[in-house]
PDB file of C-alpha atoms in Angstrom:
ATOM      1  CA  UNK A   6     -24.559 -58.767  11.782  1.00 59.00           C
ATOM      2  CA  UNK A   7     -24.393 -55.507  13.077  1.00 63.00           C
ATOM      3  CA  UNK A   8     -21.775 -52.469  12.184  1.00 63.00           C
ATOM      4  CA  UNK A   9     -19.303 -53.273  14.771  1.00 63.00           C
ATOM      5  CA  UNK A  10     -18.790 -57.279  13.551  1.00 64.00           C
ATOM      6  CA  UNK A  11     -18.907 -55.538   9.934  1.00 61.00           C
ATOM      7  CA  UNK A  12     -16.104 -53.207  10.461  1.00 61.00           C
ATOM      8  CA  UNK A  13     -14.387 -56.209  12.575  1.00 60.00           C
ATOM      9  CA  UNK A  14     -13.984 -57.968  10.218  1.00 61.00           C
ATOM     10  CA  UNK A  15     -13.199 -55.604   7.160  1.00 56.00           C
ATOM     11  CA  UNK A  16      -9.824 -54.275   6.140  1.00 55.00           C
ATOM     12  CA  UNK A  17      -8.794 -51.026   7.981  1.00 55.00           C
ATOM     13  CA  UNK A  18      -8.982 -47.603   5.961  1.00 54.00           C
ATOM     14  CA  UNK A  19      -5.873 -45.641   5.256  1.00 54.00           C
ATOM     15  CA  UNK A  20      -6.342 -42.337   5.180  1.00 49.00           C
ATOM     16  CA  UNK A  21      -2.711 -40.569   3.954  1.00 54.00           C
ATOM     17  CA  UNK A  22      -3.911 -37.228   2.027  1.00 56.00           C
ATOM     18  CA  UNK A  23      -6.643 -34.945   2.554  1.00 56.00           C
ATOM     19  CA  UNK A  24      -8.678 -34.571   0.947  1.00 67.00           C
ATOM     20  CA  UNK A  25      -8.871 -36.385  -1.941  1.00 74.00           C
ATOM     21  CA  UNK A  26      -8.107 -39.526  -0.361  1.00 77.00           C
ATOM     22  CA  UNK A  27     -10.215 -38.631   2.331  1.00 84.00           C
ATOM     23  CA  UNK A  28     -13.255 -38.029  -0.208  1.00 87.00           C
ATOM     24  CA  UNK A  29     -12.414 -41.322  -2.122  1.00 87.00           C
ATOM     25  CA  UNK A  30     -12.897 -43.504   1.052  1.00 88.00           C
ATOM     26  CA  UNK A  31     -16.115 -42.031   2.371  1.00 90.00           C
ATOM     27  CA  UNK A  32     -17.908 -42.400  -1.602  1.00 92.00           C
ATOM     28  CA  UNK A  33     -16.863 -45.925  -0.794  1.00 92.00           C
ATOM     29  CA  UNK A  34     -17.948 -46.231   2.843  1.00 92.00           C
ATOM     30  CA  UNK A  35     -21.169 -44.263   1.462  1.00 94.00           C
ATOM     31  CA  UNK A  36     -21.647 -46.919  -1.636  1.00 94.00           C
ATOM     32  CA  UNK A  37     -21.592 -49.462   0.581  1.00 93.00           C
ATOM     33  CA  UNK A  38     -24.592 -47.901   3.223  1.00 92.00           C
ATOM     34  CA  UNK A  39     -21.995 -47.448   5.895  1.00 92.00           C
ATOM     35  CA  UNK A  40     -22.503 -43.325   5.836  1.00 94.00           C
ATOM     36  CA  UNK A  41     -24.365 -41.244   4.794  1.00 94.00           C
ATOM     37  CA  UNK A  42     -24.179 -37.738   3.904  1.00 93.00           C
ATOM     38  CA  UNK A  43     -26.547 -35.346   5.924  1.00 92.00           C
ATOM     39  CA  UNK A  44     -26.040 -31.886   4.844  1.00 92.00           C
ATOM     40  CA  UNK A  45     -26.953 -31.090   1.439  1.00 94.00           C
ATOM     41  CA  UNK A  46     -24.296 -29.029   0.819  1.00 91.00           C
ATOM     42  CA  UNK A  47     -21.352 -29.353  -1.790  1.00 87.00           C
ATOM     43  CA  UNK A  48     -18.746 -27.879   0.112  1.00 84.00           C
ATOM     44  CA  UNK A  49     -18.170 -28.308   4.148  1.00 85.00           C
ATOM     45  CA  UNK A  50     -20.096 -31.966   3.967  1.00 89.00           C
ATOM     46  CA  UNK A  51     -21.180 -34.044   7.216  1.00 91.00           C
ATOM     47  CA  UNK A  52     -21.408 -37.817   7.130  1.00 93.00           C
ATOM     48  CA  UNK A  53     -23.088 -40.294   9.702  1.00 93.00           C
ATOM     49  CA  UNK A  54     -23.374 -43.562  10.334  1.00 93.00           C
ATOM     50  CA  UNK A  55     -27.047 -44.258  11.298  1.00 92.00           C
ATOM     51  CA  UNK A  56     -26.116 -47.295  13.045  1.00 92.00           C
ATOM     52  CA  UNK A  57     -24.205 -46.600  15.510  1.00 91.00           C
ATOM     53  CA  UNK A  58     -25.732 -43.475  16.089  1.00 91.00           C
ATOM     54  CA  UNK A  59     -28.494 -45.742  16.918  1.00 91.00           C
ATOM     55  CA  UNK A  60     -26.834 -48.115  18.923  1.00 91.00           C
ATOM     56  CA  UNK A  61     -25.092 -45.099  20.920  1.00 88.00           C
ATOM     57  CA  UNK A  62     -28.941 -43.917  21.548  1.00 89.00           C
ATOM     58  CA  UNK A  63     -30.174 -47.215  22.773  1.00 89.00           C
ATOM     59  CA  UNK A  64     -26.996 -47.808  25.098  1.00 88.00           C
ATOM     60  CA  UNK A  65     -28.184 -43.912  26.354  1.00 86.00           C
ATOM     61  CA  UNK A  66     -31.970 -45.480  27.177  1.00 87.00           C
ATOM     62  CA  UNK A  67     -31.109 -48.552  28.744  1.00 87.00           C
ATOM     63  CA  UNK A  68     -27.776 -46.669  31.244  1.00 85.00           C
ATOM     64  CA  UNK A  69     -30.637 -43.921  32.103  1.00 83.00           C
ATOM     65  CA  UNK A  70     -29.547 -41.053  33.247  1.00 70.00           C
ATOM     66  CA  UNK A  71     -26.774 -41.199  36.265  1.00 70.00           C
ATOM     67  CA  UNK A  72     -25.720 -38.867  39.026  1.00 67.00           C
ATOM     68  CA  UNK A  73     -22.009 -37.872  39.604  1.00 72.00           C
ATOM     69  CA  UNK A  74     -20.371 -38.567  42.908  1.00 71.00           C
ATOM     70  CA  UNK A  75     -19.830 -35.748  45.115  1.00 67.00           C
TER      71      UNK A  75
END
């Protein structure tokens, strides 16, 4: 199953207060391998998810590169 079915089929986030609320549902998205945090840094943090990073990269190599009508 990839991330797309995953998040398909999983209850929706609510995100109401920033940023504690915020910060509460990323730990859980990150506990459960969805993100993860890239920066290193304790304040001003960056998350990913690795997955559809990578599926955004492989849609990239297999489109190839394309001109735009003049």
């Amino acid at each position: 199953m990839n991330l797309v079915e995953l998040l398909d089929r999983r209850e929706y986030l609510l995100v109401l207060r920033a940023p504690s609320n915020a910060i509460r549902v990323i730990g859980a998205l990150v506990d459960a391998g969805m993100l993860t945090e890239f920066t290193g840094y304790k304040r001003n943090r960056m998350w990913q998810a690795r997955s559809v990073l990578t599926a955004l990269d492989d849609f990239a190599l297999r489109a190839g590169r394309r001109a735009i009508p003049s």
